[in-house]
Coordinates of C-alpha atoms in Angstrom, one line a residue:
M1428 CA -2.3 4.3 44.2
K1429 CA -5.0 2.4 42.4
R1430 CA -4.2 2.1 38.7
Q1431 CA -6.6 3.8 36.3
V1432 CA -8.3 1.5 33.8
V1433 CA -8.5 3.0 30.3
S1434 CA -11.0 1.1 28.2
V1435 CA -10.8 1.8 24.5
L1436 CA -14.0 0.4 23.0
L1437 CA -13.6 0.1 19.2
L1438 CA -16.8 -0.6 17.4
L1439 CA -17.6 1.4 14.3
V1440 CA -15.2 3.6 12.3
V1441 CA -12.2 1.7 10.9
I1442 CA -13.8 -0.7 8.5
L1443 CA -11.2 -2.2 6.1
H1444 CA -11.3 1.0 4.0
V1445 CA -11.5 4.2 6.0
R1446 CA -13.0 6.5 3.5
A1447 CA -14.5 9.2 5.7
G1448 CA -11.3 11.3 5.6
G1449 CA -10.6 10.7 2.0
L1450 CA -8.5 8.1 0.3
P1451 CA -4.7 8.6 -0.2
R1452 CA -4.0 10.7 -3.3
V1453 CA -1.6 9.2 -5.7
I1454 CA 0.2 10.2 -9.0
V1455 CA 2.2 7.5 -10.8
L1456 CA 5.2 8.3 -12.9
T1457 CA 5.9 5.2 -15.1
D1458 CA 8.6 4.5 -17.7
A1459 CA 6.6 1.5 -19.0
E1460 CA 9.4 -1.0 -18.5
T1461 CA 8.2 -4.7 -18.3
D1462 CA 8.0 -4.7 -14.5
D1463 CA 6.1 -1.4 -14.6
R1464 CA 3.5 -3.0 -16.8
C1465 CA 3.1 -5.9 -14.4
S1466 CA 2.9 -3.5 -11.5
M1467 CA 0.2 -1.6 -13.4
V1468 CA -2.0 -4.7 -13.5
H1469 CA -1.7 -5.0 -9.7
F1470 CA -2.1 -1.2 -9.2
L1471 CA -5.4 -1.1 -11.1
L1472 CA -6.9 -3.8 -9.0
H1473 CA -6.2 -1.6 -5.9
A1474 CA -7.7 1.5 -7.5
N1475 CA -10.5 1.3 -5.0
D1476 CA -8.0 1.9 -2.2
M1477 CA -6.5 5.1 -3.6
Q1478 CA -7.6 8.4 -5.2
V1479 CA -5.8 8.2 -8.6
D1480 CA -5.0 11.8 -9.6
G1481 CA -2.6 11.0 -12.4
I1482 CA -0.9 8.3 -14.4
I1483 CA 2.0 10.0 -16.1
Q1484 CA 4.1 8.3 -18.8
S1485 CA 7.8 9.4 -18.4
N1486 CA 11.3 8.1 -19.0
S1487 CA 14.3 6.9 -16.9
C1488 CA 17.9 5.9 -17.2
F1489 CA 16.6 2.5 -18.4
Q1490 CA 13.9 3.6 -20.8
R1491 CA 15.4 6.9 -22.0
K1492 CA 12.7 7.7 -24.7
G1493 CA 9.7 6.4 -22.7
W1494 CA 6.9 4.4 -24.3
S1495 CA 3.9 6.8 -24.7
N1496 CA 4.2 6.2 -28.5
E1497 CA 2.7 2.7 -27.8
P1498 CA -0.9 2.2 -26.6
W1499 CA 0.1 -0.1 -23.8
L1500 CA -1.6 1.9 -21.0
K1501 CA -4.8 2.6 -23.0
E1502 CA -5.0 -1.1 -23.7
M1503 CA -4.6 -1.9 -20.1
I1504 CA -7.3 0.5 -18.9
E1505 CA -9.6 -0.9 -21.6
A1506 CA -8.9 -4.4 -20.2
Y1507 CA -9.7 -3.0 -16.8
G1508 CA -13.0 -1.8 -18.3
K1509 CA -13.9 -5.3 -19.3
V1510 CA -13.6 -6.6 -15.8
Y1511 CA -14.9 -3.4 -14.1
P1512 CA -18.6 -4.6 -13.9
N1513 CA -17.4 -7.6 -11.8
L1514 CA -15.0 -5.5 -9.7
K1515 CA -17.8 -3.1 -8.9
I1516 CA -19.9 -6.0 -7.5
H1517 CA -17.1 -6.7 -5.0
D1518 CA -16.4 -3.1 -4.1
S1519 CA -18.4 -0.1 -5.2
A1520 CA -15.4 2.2 -4.7
Y1521 CA -13.7 1.0 -7.9
P1522 CA -13.4 4.0 -10.3
T1523 CA -14.7 3.8 -13.8
P1524 CA -12.3 3.1 -16.7
E1525 CA -13.3 6.5 -18.1
Y1526 CA -12.2 8.2 -15.0
L1527 CA -8.8 6.4 -15.1
M1528 CA -8.3 7.3 -18.8
S1529 CA -9.0 11.0 -17.9
K1530 CA -6.0 10.9 -15.5
V1531 CA -3.5 9.7 -18.1
Y1532 CA -0.8 12.2 -19.2
V1533 CA 2.5 12.3 -20.9
G1534 CA 5.4 13.7 -18.9
D1535 CA 9.1 14.1 -19.6
E1536 CA 10.3 11.6 -22.2
N1537 CA 13.2 13.8 -23.5
P1538 CA 16.4 11.6 -23.4
D1539 CA 18.5 14.7 -23.2
H1540 CA 17.3 15.2 -19.7
I1541 CA 18.6 11.8 -18.5
K1542 CA 22.2 12.3 -17.1
L1543 CA 22.6 8.8 -15.8
S1544 CA 23.1 5.4 -17.5
G1545 CA 21.2 2.3 -16.2
G1546 CA 23.8 0.9 -13.8
Q1547 CA 24.4 4.2 -12.1
C1548 CA 20.9 4.2 -10.7
K1549 CA 22.0 1.7 -8.1
T1550 CA 24.7 4.0 -6.7
I1551 CA 23.0 7.4 -6.5
L1552 CA 22.2 8.0 -2.8
P1553 CA 21.0 11.0 -0.8
G1554 CA 23.4 13.9 -0.8
A1555 CA 24.8 13.4 -4.3
E1556 CA 25.5 16.6 -6.3
P1557 CA 22.5 17.6 -8.5
L1558 CA 23.1 16.8 -12.2
I1559 CA 20.1 18.6 -13.6
D1560 CA 18.5 22.1 -13.7
P1561 CA 15.0 21.9 -15.2
T1562 CA 14.5 25.7 -15.5
E1563 CA 14.8 25.8 -19.3
W1564 CA 13.0 22.5 -19.9
E1565 CA 9.7 22.5 -21.6
D1566 CA 6.5 22.1 -19.7
T1567 CA 4.6 18.8 -20.3
P1568 CA 1.0 17.8 -19.6
G1569 CA 2.4 15.6 -16.9
S1570 CA 4.3 18.3 -15.1
D1571 CA 1.4 20.7 -15.4
R1572 CA -0.9 18.0 -13.9
I1573 CA 1.4 17.7 -10.8
V1574 CA 1.4 21.5 -10.4
E1575 CA -2.4 21.6 -10.7
V1576 CA -2.9 18.9 -8.1
L1577 CA -0.4 20.4 -5.6
L1578 CA -2.1 23.8 -5.9
E1579 CA -5.5 22.5 -4.9
K1580 CA -6.7 23.5 -1.5
D1581 CA -7.1 19.8 -0.5
T1582 CA -4.6 19.4 2.4
R1583 CA -4.0 15.7 2.0
P1584 CA -0.5 14.6 1.0
V1585 CA 0.0 13.7 -2.7
F1586 CA 2.0 10.5 -3.1
I1587 CA 4.0 10.9 -6.3
Q1588 CA 5.2 7.4 -7.1
C1589 CA 8.4 7.3 -9.2
W1590 CA 8.3 3.9 -10.8
G1591 CA 10.7 5.3 -13.4
G1592 CA 12.4 8.7 -13.3
G1593 CA 11.3 11.8 -11.4
N1594 CA 12.3 14.4 -14.0
T1595 CA 8.6 15.3 -14.6
A1596 CA 8.2 16.0 -10.9
A1597 CA 11.4 18.1 -10.8
K1598 CA 10.1 20.3 -13.6
A1599 CA 6.7 20.6 -11.8
F1600 CA 8.4 21.7 -8.6
Q1601 CA 10.6 24.2 -10.4
K1602 CA 7.6 25.8 -12.1
L1603 CA 5.6 25.8 -8.8
K1604 CA 8.4 27.7 -7.1
D1605 CA 9.0 30.2 -9.9
K1606 CA 5.4 30.8 -11.1
Y1607 CA 3.5 30.5 -7.8
P1608 CA 5.8 31.8 -5.0
S1609 CA 3.0 32.7 -2.7
E1610 CA 1.6 29.1 -2.9
Y1611 CA 4.9 27.3 -3.1
D1612 CA 5.5 26.4 0.6
R1613 CA 2.0 25.1 1.2
A1614 CA 1.9 23.1 -2.1
I1615 CA 5.4 21.6 -2.0
S1616 CA 4.9 20.4 1.6
K1617 CA 2.2 18.1 0.4
A1618 CA 4.5 16.3 -2.1
V1619 CA 5.7 12.8 -1.0
L1620 CA 7.9 11.1 -3.6
Y1621 CA 8.3 7.4 -3.4
C1622 CA 11.4 6.6 -5.6
I1623 CA 12.3 3.2 -6.9
W1624 CA 15.9 4.1 -7.0
Y1625 CA 16.9 7.5 -8.3
Q1626 CA 16.4 6.6 -12.0
D1627 CA 17.4 10.0 -13.2
G1628 CA 18.8 13.2 -11.7
A1629 CA 15.5 14.3 -10.1
G1630 CA 16.2 12.9 -6.6
S1631 CA 19.4 14.9 -6.0
Y1632 CA 17.9 18.0 -7.5
I1633 CA 14.8 17.9 -5.4
E1634 CA 16.8 17.2 -2.2
R1635 CA 18.8 20.4 -2.8
H1636 CA 16.3 22.8 -4.2
H1637 CA 12.9 21.6 -2.8
P1638 CA 13.7 20.4 0.7
K1639 CA 10.1 20.7 1.9
A1640 CA 9.1 17.8 -0.3
T1641 CA 9.3 14.4 1.3
I1642 CA 11.4 11.7 -0.5
L1643 CA 11.3 8.0 0.3
L1644 CA 14.1 6.2 -1.5
N1645 CA 13.6 2.4 -1.9
H1646 CA 16.6 0.3 -2.9
H1647 CA 15.4 -3.0 -1.6
F1648 CA 12.5 -3.6 -4.0
S1649 CA 15.5 -5.5 -5.5
G1650 CA 15.4 -8.8 -3.6
S1651 CA 11.7 -8.7 -2.8
W1652 CA 9.4 -7.8 -5.8
D1653 CA 11.9 -7.3 -8.6
Y1654 CA 12.9 -9.4 -11.7
G1655 CA 14.0 -12.9 -10.8
T1656 CA 13.1 -13.0 -7.1
M1657 CA 9.7 -14.7 -7.1
T1658 CA 10.3 -17.3 -9.9
N1659 CA 8.4 -19.8 -7.8
T1660 CA 5.1 -18.0 -8.8
M1661 CA 4.8 -19.2 -12.3
D1662 CA 1.9 -21.5 -11.4
F1663 CA 0.2 -18.6 -9.8
V1664 CA 0.5 -16.4 -12.9
N1665 CA -0.6 -19.2 -15.2
K1666 CA -3.6 -20.0 -13.1
Y1667 CA -4.9 -16.5 -12.2
M1668 CA -3.7 -14.4 -15.1
H1669 CA -2.6 -16.2 -18.2
D1670 CA -5.4 -18.7 -18.3
G1671 CA -7.3 -16.6 -20.9
N1672 CA -10.3 -15.8 -18.7
N1673 CA -9.1 -12.4 -17.3
P1674 CA -8.5 -9.7 -19.9
L1675 CA -6.5 -7.6 -17.5
G1676 CA -4.5 -10.5 -16.2
D1677 CA -3.7 -11.5 -19.7
L1678 CA -1.6 -8.3 -20.1
Y1679 CA 0.7 -9.3 -17.3
T1680 CA 4.0 -9.4 -19.3
Q1681 CA 6.1 -11.7 -17.1
P1682 CA 5.6 -15.5 -16.5
Y1683 CA 6.1 -15.0 -12.8
I1684 CA 5.5 -12.2 -10.3
S1685 CA 7.9 -9.5 -11.3
E1686 CA 6.8 -6.1 -10.1
G1687 CA 9.7 -3.9 -9.0
D1688 CA 7.5 -0.9 -8.7
T1689 CA 4.7 -2.4 -6.6
P1690 CA 6.1 -1.3 -3.2
A1691 CA 5.5 2.3 -4.3
F1692 CA 1.7 1.9 -4.4
L1693 CA 1.6 -0.7 -1.6
Y1694 CA 2.9 2.1 0.7
S1695 CA -0.1 4.3 -0.2
L1696 CA -2.9 1.7 0.3
N1697 CA -5.6 2.4 2.7
N1698 CA -5.5 -1.0 4.3
G1699 CA -5.5 -0.1 8.0
L1700 CA -1.8 -0.2 8.6
R1701 CA -1.6 3.6 8.1
S1702 CA 1.9 3.3 6.8
Y1703 CA 1.4 6.3 4.5
E1704 CA 0.9 8.6 7.5
N1705 CA 4.6 8.5 8.4
P1706 CA 7.6 6.8 6.7
T1707 CA 8.8 5.3 9.9
Y1708 CA 5.5 3.4 10.6
G1709 CA 6.0 0.6 8.1
G1710 CA 3.7 -1.6 6.1
W1711 CA 3.3 -3.4 2.8
G1712 CA 5.5 -0.8 1.0
G1713 CA 8.3 -1.0 3.5
R1714 CA 9.6 0.9 6.5
F1715 CA 11.9 3.9 6.3
Y1716 CA 14.4 5.8 8.5
K1717 CA 15.3 9.5 8.2
V1718 CA 18.6 10.2 6.5
D1719 CA 21.1 12.2 8.6
G1720 CA 21.5 15.8 7.4
F1721 CA 18.0 16.0 5.8
D1722 CA 14.7 17.0 7.3
N1723 CA 12.5 15.1 4.8
V1724 CA 14.6 12.4 3.1
Y1725 CA 14.1 8.7 4.1
R1726 CA 15.6 5.4 3.1
D1727 CA 14.1 2.0 3.4
T1728 CA 15.3 -0.3 6.1
G1729 CA 15.9 -3.4 3.9
F1730 CA 14.2 -6.0 1.7
S1731 CA 13.4 -8.3 4.7
Q1732 CA 10.9 -5.7 5.9
L1733 CA 9.2 -5.8 2.5
R1734 CA 9.2 -9.6 2.4
E1735 CA 7.4 -9.6 5.8
W1736 CA 4.3 -8.5 4.0
I1737 CA 4.5 -10.4 0.7
E1738 CA 2.2 -13.3 1.7
P1739 CA -0.8 -11.2 2.7
A1740 CA -0.2 -8.9 -0.2
M1741 CA -0.2 -11.8 -2.6
H1742 CA -3.3 -13.3 -1.1
D1743 CA -5.0 -9.9 -1.6
F1744 CA -3.9 -9.9 -5.2
Q1745 CA -5.2 -13.4 -5.8
A1746 CA -8.6 -12.4 -4.4
R1747 CA -8.8 -9.3 -6.6
L1748 CA -7.9 -11.4 -9.7
Q1749 CA -10.8 -13.7 -8.8
W1750 CA -13.1 -10.7 -8.4
C1751 CA -12.3 -9.8 -12.0
V1752 CA -14.0 -13.0 -13.3
T1753 CA -16.6 -13.6 -10.6
S1754 CA -20.0 -11.8 -11.1
D1755 CA -21.5 -13.3 -7.9
Y1756 CA -20.4 -11.7 -4.7
N1757 CA -21.1 -14.9 -2.8
K1758 CA -18.7 -16.9 -4.9
A1759 CA -15.5 -14.9 -3.9
N1760 CA -13.7 -14.1 -0.8
H1761 CA -13.7 -10.7 0.8
H1762 CA -11.8 -9.0 3.7
P1763 CA -12.9 -9.2 7.3
V1764 CA -14.4 -6.0 8.6
I1765 CA -12.9 -4.3 11.6
E1766 CA -15.1 -1.7 13.3
V1767 CA -13.5 1.0 15.5
P1768 CA -15.8 3.9 16.6
M1769 CA -13.6 5.6 19.2
G1770 CA -10.5 6.2 17.1
L1771 CA -7.0 4.7 16.9
N1772 CA -5.0 7.3 18.7
H1773 CA -5.1 7.4 22.5
T1774 CA -3.2 9.1 25.3
V1775 CA -2.7 7.3 28.6
C1776 CA -0.4 7.6 31.6
G1777 CA 2.2 5.2 32.8
G1778 CA 0.7 2.4 34.9
D1779 CA -2.7 2.7 33.3
T1780 CA -4.3 -0.6 32.1
V1781 CA -5.2 -0.1 28.5
R1782 CA -7.9 -2.3 27.0
L1783 CA -8.5 -2.6 23.3
I1784 CA -11.7 -4.2 22.0
A1785 CA -12.6 -4.4 18.3
E1786 CA -15.7 -5.8 16.6
I1787 CA -14.9 -8.0 13.6
T1788 CA -17.3 -9.5 11.1
D1789 CA -16.9 -11.5 8.0
P1790 CA -19.0 -10.5 5.0
D1791 CA -18.9 -14.0 3.5
S1792 CA -20.9 -17.1 4.2
F1793 CA -19.4 -20.5 5.1
D1794 CA -17.6 -21.9 2.1
V1795 CA -17.9 -25.6 2.5
E1796 CA -15.8 -26.4 -0.5
A1797 CA -12.9 -24.3 0.7
A1798 CA -13.2 -25.7 4.2
W1799 CA -13.2 -29.3 3.0
K1800 CA -10.3 -28.6 0.6
S1801 CA -8.2 -27.4 3.5
R1802 CA -9.3 -29.8 6.3
G1803 CA -11.3 -32.6 4.6
D1804 CA -8.5 -35.2 4.9
M1805 CA -8.3 -34.7 8.7
W1806 CA -12.1 -34.8 9.1
S1807 CA -12.4 -37.9 6.9
Q1808 CA -10.1 -39.7 9.2
K1809 CA -12.5 -39.0 12.1
G1810 CA -15.5 -40.2 10.1
I1811 CA -16.8 -36.8 9.4
T1812 CA -18.4 -36.3 5.9
K1813 CA -18.6 -33.1 3.9
E1814 CA -22.4 -33.3 4.2
F1815 CA -22.2 -33.3 8.0
V1816 CA -19.9 -30.3 7.9
A1817 CA -22.4 -28.4 5.6
A1818 CA -25.2 -29.3 7.9
N1819 CA -23.4 -28.1 11.1
P1820 CA -21.5 -25.0 10.0
L1821 CA -21.3 -23.4 13.5
R1822 CA -19.5 -26.5 14.7
F1823 CA -16.8 -26.4 12.0
H1824 CA -16.7 -22.9 10.8
T1825 CA -14.3 -20.3 12.3
P1826 CA -14.9 -17.3 10.1
W1827 CA -12.0 -15.3 11.3
R1828 CA -9.1 -15.2 13.7
C1829 CA -7.1 -12.3 15.0
A1830 CA -3.6 -11.5 16.3
W1831 CA -2.4 -8.5 18.3
Y1832 CA 1.3 -7.5 18.4
Q1833 CA 3.5 -4.5 19.2
Y1834 CA 5.1 -3.2 16.0
P1835 CA 8.6 -1.7 16.3
S1836 CA 7.6 1.8 15.1
G1837 CA 6.9 3.6 18.3
T1838 CA 9.4 5.6 20.3
Y1839 CA 9.1 3.4 23.5
P1840 CA 12.4 1.4 23.5
G1841 CA 11.1 -1.6 25.4
N1842 CA 8.3 -4.2 24.9
V1843 CA 4.9 -4.4 26.7
D1844 CA 3.2 -7.6 27.6
L1845 CA 0.0 -8.1 25.7
Y1846 CA -2.7 -10.1 27.3
I1847 CA -5.3 -11.6 25.0
G1848 CA -8.9 -12.0 26.2
S1849 CA -11.4 -13.5 23.9
E1850 CA -10.1 -14.1 20.4
R1851 CA -13.6 -14.1 19.0
K1852 CA -14.1 -10.7 20.5
A1853 CA -10.7 -9.3 19.5
D1854 CA -10.1 -8.4 23.1
M1855 CA -6.6 -7.4 24.3
W1856 CA -5.1 -5.4 27.2
F1857 CA -1.7 -4.2 28.5
V1858 CA -0.3 -2.1 31.3
A1859 CA 1.3 1.1 30.0
P1860 CA 4.9 1.3 31.1
E1861 CA 6.2 4.0 33.4
V1862 CA 8.0 6.7 31.3
S1863 CA 10.0 9.9 32.1
I1864 CA 9.0 11.6 28.8
P1865 CA 6.1 10.9 26.4
Q1866 CA 6.5 7.7 24.4
T1867 CA 4.4 6.1 21.7
I1868 CA 3.5 2.4 21.3
H1869 CA 2.1 0.9 18.1
I1870 CA -0.2 -2.0 18.5
I1871 CA -1.4 -3.7 15.3
L1872 CA -4.6 -5.8 15.1
E1873 CA -4.7 -8.4 12.3
A1874 CA -8.0 -10.0 11.5
Y1875 CA -7.7 -12.8 8.9
D1876 CA -10.4 -15.1 7.5
M1877 CA -10.2 -18.8 7.2
S1878 CA -11.1 -19.0 3.5
V1879 CA -9.1 -19.3 0.3
P1880 CA -7.3 -17.1 -0.4
R1881 CA -6.8 -16.0 3.2
L1882 CA -7.4 -12.2 3.5
T1883 CA -6.2 -9.9 6.2
S1884 CA -7.5 -6.6 7.5
Y1885 CA -5.6 -4.4 9.9
A1886 CA -6.0 -1.7 12.5
R1887 CA -3.0 0.2 13.9
Y1888 CA -3.5 1.8 17.3
I1889 CA -1.0 4.4 18.4
I1890 CA -0.9 4.8 22.2
T1891 CA 0.9 7.8 23.6
V1892 CA 2.1 7.2 27.1
K1893 CA 2.7 10.2 29.3
P1894 CA 4.6 10.3 32.6
R1895 CA 2.3 10.0 35.6
R1896 CA 2.3 13.2 37.7

């Protein structure tokens, strides 16, 4: 039988930020610990990639009284406002500082609601006996905001990021269940909690009493983004944040990258990896597996999976810090653009030849200085001058490159052989394996530019392979 050729021509829809279907909705719960404040600087620079529905100040087993009595968050958003005109030049999707301030709330900061001490946070795992019952707790503006967002008719998931404790969310879910019973199932099913440890009793309570909420429990931020791990980044922080030129960067409290809560929002970024669609997909915020005995509780697979993505995430951070202080679009680097008109999900049969073609463009012009900085010594040895490079950009300028690879998130247990066509045309094909039951294969396209800092864009294709009849 002649094999069917399935040509997937990808030309228009997935551009670095897929906004047609709406950005991922996020609510942050922060206890304002030092690493939270560092993560908040990073978070605000990604506010163009998320729909920020709430920033709620709360407490935890480490910061039992919270920090809403200090104006740290107001000062940080004011600093964001100072660099906002420049950020807007580089991406019009950045929200105004006024919008962000309108989403700030105070949640649960009652130390009596904390039933754990700091060290116990590391040992509380799924299945522990609940320690709290929020029924008699007072409502807070933060818990009411969570209720309000979940009750909206918008069907998108709401990613509630527990940088600190989750008690505010626990109270919101209890109120939702008791006061809005007819809406409860629909509303609670939209909630996705990303927990940096269980930093109070909320995780165990929600597992038991609100099982339709999804929980992602991350223990391996420790060893990847946390205190003391990236101490080699002091020069980076000094150069791009603590040099006195960036009002937002100046508020970064640590001398090196120390952002234990950053994986929570990296998971929700609309960067093409689609990791927020399913905990098992994996991306900048880690990859998760379903915990036995639970329908909707997941744990992260380890800090090495987070470390896999730190370099491109840090390059991205560097570029955004430079956007803060660069008022000329042409004097900063921006992400390559991936265009995909026919969608990312495709169904084929075993034995089909599947061809993937993407169109990639780079919005930036040839940066002679950056090219010479990276390759000038080599060119000089060949007698090539900077002036000659500038006069012949097509000869020396490779604006972007790409890589295709099979990511271990699909259900197909084997590997497929990927055959690369033209790199400059992002052309790749493979033969779908013969299967006895439907299986999925995840293929990720990375498009990265050749500038400084190197920026990477992604497109994740999910191919469902059906048995051939």
